[in-house]
PDB file of C-alpha atoms in Angstrom:
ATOM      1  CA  UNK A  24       0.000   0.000   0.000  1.00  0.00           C
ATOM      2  CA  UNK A  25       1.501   3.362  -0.923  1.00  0.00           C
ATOM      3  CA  UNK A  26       0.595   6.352   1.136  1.00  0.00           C
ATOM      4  CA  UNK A  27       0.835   9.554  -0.898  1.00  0.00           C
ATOM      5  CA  UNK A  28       0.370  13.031   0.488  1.00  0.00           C
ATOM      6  CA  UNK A  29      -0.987  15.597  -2.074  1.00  0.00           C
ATOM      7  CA  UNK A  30      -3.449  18.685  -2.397  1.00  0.00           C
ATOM      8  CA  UNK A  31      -7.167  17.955  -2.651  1.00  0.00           C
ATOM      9  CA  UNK A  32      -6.512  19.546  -6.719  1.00  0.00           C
ATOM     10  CA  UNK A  33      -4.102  17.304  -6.934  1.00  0.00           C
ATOM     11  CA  UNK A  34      -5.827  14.034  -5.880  1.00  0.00           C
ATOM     12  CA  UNK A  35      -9.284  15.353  -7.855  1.00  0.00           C
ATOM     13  CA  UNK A  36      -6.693  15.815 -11.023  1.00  0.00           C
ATOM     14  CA  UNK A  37      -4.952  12.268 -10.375  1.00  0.00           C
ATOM     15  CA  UNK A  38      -8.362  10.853  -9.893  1.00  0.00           C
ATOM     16  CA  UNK A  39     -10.027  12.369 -12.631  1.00  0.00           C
ATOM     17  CA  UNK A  40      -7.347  11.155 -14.850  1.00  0.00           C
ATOM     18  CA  UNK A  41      -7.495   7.557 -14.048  1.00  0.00           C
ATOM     19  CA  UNK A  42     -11.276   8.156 -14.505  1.00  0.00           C
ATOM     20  CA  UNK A  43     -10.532   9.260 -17.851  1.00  0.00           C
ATOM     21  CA  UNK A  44      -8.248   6.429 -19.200  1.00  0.00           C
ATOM     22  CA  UNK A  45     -10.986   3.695 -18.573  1.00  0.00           C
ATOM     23  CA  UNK A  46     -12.911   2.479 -21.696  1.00  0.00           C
ATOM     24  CA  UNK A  47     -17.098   4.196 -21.691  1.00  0.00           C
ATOM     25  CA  UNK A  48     -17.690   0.068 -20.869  1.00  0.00           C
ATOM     26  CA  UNK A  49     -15.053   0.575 -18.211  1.00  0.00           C
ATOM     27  CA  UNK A  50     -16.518   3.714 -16.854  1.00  0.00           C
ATOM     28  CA  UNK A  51     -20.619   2.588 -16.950  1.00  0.00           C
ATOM     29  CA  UNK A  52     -19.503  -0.626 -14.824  1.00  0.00           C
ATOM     30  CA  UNK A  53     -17.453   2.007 -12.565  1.00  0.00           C
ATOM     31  CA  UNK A  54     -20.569   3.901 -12.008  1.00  0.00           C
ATOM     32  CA  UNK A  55     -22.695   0.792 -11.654  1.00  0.00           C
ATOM     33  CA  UNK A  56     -20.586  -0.188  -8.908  1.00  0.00           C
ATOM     34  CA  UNK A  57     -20.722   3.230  -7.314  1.00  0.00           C
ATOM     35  CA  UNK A  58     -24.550   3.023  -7.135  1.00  0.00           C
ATOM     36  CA  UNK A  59     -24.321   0.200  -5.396  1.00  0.00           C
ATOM     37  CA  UNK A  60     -21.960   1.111  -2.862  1.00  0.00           C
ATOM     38  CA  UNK A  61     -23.912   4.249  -2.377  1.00  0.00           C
ATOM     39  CA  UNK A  62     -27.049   1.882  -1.367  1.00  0.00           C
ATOM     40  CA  UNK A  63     -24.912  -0.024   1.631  1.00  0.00           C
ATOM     41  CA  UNK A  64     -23.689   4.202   2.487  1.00  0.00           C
ATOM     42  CA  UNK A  65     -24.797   5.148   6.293  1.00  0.00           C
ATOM     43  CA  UNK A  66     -27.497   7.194   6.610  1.00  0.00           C
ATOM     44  CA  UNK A  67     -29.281   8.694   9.897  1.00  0.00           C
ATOM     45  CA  UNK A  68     -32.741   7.760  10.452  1.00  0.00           C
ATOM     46  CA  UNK A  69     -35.575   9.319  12.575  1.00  0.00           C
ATOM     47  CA  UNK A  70     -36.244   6.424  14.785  1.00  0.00           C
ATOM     48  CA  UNK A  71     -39.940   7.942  14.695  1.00  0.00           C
ATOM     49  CA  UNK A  72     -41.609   9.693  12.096  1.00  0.00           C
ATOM     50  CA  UNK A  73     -42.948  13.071  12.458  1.00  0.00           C
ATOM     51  CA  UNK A  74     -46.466  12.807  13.002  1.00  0.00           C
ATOM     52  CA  UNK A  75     -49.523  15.772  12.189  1.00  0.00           C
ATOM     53  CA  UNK A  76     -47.289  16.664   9.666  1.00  0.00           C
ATOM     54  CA  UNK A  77     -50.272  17.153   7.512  1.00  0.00           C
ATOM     55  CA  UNK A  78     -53.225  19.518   8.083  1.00  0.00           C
ATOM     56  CA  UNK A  79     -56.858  19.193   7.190  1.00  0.00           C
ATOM     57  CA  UNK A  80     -58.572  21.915   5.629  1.00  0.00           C
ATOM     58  CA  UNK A  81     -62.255  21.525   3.859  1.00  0.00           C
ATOM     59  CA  UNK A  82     -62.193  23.656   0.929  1.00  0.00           C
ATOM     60  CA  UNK A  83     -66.202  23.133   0.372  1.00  0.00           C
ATOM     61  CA  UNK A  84     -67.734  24.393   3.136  1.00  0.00           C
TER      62      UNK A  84
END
């Protein structure tokens, strides 16, 4: 494992470049397989919905 240590331009510009030399194939499956690691991503939860978040209002009478 190589540790590097380098600017956040530089690492966008490093990544974006080995973005770039993948094939379109290359670079759909990349994206696929972002998607799905996106699904498994933490998220925070409300462990109980808000409730009344609605109101009732009779527009016919």
């Amino acid at each position: 494992m190589e540790v590097r240590f380098t600017t956040k331009e530089e690492s966008n510009a490093r990544r974006q470049a080995d973005f770039l030399k993948l094939s379109k194939a290359e670079r759909v499956l990349a994206f696929i397989a972002l998607c799905r690691r996106m699904k498994s991503f933490p998220v925070k939860q409300n462990s109980s919905p808000k409730k009344d978040n609605f109101f009732n209002h009779n527009f016919f009478s």
